[in-house]
PDB file of C-alpha atoms in Angstrom:
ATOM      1  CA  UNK A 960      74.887 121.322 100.789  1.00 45.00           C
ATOM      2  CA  UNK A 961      78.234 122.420 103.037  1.00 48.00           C
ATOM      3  CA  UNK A 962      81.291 121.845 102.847  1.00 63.00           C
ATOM      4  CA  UNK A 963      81.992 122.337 106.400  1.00 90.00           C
ATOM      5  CA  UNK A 964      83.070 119.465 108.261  1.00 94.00           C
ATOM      6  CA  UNK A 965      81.677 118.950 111.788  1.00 95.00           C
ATOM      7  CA  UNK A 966      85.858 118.517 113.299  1.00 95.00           C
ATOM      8  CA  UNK A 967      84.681 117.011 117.034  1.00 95.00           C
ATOM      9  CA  UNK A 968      82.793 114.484 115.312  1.00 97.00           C
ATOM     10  CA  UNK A 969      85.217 113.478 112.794  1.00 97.00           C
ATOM     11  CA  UNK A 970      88.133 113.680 115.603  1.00 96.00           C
ATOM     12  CA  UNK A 971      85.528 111.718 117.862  1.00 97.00           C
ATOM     13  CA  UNK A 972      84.620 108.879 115.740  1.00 98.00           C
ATOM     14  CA  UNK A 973      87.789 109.023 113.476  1.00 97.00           C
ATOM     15  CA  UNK A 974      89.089 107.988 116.871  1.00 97.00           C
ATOM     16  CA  UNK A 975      86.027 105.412 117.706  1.00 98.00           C
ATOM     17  CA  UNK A 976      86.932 104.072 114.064  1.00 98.00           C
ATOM     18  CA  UNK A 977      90.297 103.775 113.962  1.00 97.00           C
ATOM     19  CA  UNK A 978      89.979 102.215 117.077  1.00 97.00           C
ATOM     20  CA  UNK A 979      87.721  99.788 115.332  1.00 98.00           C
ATOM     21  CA  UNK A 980      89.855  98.931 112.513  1.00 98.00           C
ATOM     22  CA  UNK A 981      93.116  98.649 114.439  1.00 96.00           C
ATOM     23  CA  UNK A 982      90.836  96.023 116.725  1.00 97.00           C
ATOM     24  CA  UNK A 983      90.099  93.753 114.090  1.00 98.00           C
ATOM     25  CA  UNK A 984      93.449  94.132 112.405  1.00 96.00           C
ATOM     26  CA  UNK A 985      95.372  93.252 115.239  1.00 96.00           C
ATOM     27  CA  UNK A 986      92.551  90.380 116.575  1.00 97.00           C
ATOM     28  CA  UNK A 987      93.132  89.069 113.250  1.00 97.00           C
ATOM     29  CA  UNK A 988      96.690  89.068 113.297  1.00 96.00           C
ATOM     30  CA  UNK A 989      96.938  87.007 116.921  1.00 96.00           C
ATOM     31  CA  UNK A 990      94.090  84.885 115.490  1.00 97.00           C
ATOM     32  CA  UNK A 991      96.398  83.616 112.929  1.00 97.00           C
ATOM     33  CA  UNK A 992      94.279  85.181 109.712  1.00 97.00           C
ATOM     34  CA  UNK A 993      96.940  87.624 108.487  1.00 97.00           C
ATOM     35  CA  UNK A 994     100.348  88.640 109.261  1.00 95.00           C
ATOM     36  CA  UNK A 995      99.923  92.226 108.655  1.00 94.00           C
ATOM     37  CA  UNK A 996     100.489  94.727 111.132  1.00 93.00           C
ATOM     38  CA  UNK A 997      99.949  98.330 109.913  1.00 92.00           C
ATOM     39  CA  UNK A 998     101.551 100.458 112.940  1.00 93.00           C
ATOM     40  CA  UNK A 999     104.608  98.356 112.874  1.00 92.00           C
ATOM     41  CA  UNK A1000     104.996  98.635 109.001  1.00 92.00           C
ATOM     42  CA  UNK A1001     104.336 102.337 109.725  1.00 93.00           C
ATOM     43  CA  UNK A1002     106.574 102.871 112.197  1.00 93.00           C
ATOM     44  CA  UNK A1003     109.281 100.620 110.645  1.00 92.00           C
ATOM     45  CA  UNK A1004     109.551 103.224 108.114  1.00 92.00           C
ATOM     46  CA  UNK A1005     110.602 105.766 110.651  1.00 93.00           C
ATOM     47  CA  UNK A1006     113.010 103.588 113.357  1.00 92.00           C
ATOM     48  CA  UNK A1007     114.858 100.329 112.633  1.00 89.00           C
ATOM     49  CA  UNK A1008     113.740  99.315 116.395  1.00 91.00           C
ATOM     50  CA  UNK A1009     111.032  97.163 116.366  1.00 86.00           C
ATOM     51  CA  UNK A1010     109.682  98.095 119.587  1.00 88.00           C
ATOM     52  CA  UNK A1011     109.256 101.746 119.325  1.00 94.00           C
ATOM     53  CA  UNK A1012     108.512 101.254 115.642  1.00 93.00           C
ATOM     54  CA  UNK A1013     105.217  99.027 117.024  1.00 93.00           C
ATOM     55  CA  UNK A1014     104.294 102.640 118.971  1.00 94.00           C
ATOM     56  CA  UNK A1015     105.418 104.784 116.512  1.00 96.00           C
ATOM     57  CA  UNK A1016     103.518 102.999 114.154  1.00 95.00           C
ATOM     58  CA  UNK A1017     100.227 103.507 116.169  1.00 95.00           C
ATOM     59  CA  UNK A1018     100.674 106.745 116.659  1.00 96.00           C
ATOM     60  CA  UNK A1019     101.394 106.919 113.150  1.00 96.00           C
ATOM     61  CA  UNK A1020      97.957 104.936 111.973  1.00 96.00           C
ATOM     62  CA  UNK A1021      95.931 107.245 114.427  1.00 96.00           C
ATOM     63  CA  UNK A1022      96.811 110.202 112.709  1.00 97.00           C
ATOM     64  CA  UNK A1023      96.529 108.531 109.263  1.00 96.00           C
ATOM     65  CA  UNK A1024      92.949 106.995 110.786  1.00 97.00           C
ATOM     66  CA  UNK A1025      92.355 110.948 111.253  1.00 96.00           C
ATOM     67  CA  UNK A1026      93.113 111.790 107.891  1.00 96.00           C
ATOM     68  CA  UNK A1027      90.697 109.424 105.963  1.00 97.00           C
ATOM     69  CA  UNK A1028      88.488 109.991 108.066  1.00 98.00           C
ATOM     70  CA  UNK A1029      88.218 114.123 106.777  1.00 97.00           C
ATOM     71  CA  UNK A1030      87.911 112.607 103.378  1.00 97.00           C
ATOM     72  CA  UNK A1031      85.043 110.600 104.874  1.00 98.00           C
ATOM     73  CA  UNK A1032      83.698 113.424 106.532  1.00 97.00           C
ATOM     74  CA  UNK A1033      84.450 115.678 103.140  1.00 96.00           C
ATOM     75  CA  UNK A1034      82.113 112.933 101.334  1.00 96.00           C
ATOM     76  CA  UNK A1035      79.215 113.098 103.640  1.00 97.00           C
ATOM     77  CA  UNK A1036      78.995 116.174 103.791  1.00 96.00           C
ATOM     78  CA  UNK A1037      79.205 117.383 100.096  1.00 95.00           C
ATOM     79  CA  UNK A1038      76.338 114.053  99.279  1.00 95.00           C
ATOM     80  CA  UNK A1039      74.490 116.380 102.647  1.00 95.00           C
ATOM     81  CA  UNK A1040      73.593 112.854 104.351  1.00 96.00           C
ATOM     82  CA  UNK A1041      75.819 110.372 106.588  1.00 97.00           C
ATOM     83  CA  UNK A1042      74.878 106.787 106.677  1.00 97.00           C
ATOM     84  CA  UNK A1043      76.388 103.458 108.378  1.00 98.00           C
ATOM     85  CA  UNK A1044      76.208 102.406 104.251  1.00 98.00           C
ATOM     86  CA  UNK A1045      77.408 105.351 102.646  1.00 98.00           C
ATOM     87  CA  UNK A1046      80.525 104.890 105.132  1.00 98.00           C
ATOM     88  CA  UNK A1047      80.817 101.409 104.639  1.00 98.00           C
ATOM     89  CA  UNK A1048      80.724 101.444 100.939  1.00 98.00           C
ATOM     90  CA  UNK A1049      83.511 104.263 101.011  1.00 98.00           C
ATOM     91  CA  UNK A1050      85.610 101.673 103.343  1.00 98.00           C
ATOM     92  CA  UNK A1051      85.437  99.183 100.524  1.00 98.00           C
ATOM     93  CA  UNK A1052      86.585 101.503  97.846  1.00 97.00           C
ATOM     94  CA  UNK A1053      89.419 102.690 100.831  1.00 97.00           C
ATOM     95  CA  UNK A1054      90.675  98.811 101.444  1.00 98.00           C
ATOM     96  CA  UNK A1055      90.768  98.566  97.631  1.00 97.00           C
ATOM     97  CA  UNK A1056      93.094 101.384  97.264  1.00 95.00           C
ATOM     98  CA  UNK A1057      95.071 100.084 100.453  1.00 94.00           C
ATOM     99  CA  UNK A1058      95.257  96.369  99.259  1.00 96.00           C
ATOM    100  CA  UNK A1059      95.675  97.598  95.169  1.00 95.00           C
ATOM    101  CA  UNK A1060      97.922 101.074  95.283  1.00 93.00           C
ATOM    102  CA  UNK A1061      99.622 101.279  98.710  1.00 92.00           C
ATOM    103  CA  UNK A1062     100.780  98.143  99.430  1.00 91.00           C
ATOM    104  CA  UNK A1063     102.036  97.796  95.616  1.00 89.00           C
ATOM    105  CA  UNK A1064     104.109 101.036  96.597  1.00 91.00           C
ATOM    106  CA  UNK A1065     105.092 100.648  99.725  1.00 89.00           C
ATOM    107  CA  UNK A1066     108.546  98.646  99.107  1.00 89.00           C
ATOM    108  CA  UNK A1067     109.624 101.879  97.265  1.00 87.00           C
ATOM    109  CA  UNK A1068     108.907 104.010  99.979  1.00 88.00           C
ATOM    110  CA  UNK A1069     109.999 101.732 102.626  1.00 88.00           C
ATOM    111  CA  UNK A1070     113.741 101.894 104.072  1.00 86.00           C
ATOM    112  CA  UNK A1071     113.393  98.789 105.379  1.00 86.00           C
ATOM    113  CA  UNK A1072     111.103  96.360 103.197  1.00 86.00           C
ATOM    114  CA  UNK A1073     112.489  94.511 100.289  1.00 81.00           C
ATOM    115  CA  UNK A1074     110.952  94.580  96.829  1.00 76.00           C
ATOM    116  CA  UNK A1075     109.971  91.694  95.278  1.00 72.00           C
ATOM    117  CA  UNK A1076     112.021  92.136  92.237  1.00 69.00           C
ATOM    118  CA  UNK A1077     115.444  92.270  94.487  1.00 71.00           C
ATOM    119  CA  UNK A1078     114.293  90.194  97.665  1.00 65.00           C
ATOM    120  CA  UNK A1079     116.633  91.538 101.039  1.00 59.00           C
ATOM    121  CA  UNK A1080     119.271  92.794 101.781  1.00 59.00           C
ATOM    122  CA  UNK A1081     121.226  93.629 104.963  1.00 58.00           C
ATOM    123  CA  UNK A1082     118.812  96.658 105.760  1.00 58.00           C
ATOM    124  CA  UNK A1083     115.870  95.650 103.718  1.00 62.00           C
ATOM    125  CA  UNK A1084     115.007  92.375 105.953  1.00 78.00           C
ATOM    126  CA  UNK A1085     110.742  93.033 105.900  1.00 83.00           C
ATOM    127  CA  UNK A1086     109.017  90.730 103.541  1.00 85.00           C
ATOM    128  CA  UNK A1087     106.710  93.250 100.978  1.00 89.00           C
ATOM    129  CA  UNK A1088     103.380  92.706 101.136  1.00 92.00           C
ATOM    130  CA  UNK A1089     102.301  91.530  97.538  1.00 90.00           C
ATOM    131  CA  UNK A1090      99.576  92.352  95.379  1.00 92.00           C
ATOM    132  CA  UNK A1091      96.422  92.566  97.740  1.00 96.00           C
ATOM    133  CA  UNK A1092      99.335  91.690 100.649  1.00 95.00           C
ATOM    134  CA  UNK A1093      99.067  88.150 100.242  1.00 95.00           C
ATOM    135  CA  UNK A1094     102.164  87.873 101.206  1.00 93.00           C
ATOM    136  CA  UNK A1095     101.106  88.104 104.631  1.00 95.00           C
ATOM    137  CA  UNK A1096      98.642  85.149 104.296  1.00 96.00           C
ATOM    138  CA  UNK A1097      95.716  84.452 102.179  1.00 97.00           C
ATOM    139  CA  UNK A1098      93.273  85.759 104.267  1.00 98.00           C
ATOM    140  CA  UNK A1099      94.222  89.400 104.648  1.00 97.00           C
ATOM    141  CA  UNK A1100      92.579  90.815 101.905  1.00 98.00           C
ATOM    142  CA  UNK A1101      89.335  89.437 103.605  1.00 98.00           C
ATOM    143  CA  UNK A1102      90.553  91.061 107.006  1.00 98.00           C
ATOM    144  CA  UNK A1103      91.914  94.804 105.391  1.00 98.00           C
ATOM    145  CA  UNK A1104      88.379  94.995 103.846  1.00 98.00           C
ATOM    146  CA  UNK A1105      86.276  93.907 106.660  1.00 98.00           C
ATOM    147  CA  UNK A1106      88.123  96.395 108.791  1.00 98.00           C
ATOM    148  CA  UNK A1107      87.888  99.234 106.544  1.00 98.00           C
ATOM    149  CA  UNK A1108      84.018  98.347 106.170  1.00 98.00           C
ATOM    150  CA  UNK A1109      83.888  98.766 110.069  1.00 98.00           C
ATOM    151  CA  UNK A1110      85.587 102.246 110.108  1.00 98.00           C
ATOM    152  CA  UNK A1111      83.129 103.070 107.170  1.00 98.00           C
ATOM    153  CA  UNK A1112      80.037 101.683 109.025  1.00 98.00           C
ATOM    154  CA  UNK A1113      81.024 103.720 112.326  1.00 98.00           C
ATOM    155  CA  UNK A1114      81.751 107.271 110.669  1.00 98.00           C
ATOM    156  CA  UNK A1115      78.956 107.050 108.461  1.00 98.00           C
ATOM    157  CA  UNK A1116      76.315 105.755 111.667  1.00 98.00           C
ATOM    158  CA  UNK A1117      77.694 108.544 114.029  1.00 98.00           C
ATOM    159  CA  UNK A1118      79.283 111.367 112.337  1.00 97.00           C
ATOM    160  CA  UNK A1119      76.895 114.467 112.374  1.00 96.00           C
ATOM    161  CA  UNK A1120      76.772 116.459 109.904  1.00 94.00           C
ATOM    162  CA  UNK A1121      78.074 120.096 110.244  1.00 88.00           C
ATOM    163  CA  UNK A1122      74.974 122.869 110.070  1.00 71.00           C
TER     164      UNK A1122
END
């Protein structure tokens, strides 16, 4: 057991994954299945534009997609085995945390996003997501957590161990 992680294949197919995730996300946004956006909620925390806060925002979720993905890598590594199941049971236990802890905190964090004790205001105008971010349609739970399976199923299929 290592605890080495093999960084051109995490940067590799953290990439390939986020990739992935972002893919579905976004299909299922223009699909009508979900409101959510996740690089323009990103990025709206940084810029009050809502077109550079849609690139900032991807830039932002790329580096973010990076990120998890060393805690995936971390996992794999310590358990001394990658699998496309392994990494797609860690992306269910990741979209619960999204869907459960960060979008129940994000409206405190957020410059821009009302809560939903105190609704908007003149520069908190985004509609908070909701417990599981229903808010943004009834369906997105079902899309966060087949996306996050995805980025699971890819890291854990093509991520090579380090040693």
């Amino acid at each position: 057991m290592t605890a080495d992680v093999n960084w051109s294949s995490a940067l590799l197919w953290g990439f390939a994954a986020t990739v992935t995730l972002t893919a579905i996300m976004t299909a299922a946004k223009e699909v009508g299945m979900s409101r959510l956006s996740l690089p323009y909620l990103l990025g709206s925390i940084v810029t009050a534009d809502r077109d550079r806060a849609q690139t900032r925002g991807l830039i932002m979720h790329f580096v973010a997609g990076w990120a998890f993905t060393l805690l995936y890598a971390a996992a794999f590594e310590s358990w001394d085995r990658a699998t496309w199941w392994l990494g797609a049971s860690i992306g269910v236990i990741h979209a619960m945390f999204v869907l459960t802890a960060a979008m129940t905190v994000l409206p405190s964090l957020h410059p821009r996003m009302a809560s939903e004790q105190r609704g908007p205001s003149p520069t908190r105008q985004l509609e908070p997501p909701g417990f599981l971010a229903l808010n943004y349609g009834p369906r997105t739970p079902y899309v966060v957590i087949a996306a996050h399976i995805a980025f699971g199923a890819i890291l854990g299929a093509f991520y090579q161990l380090a040693g």
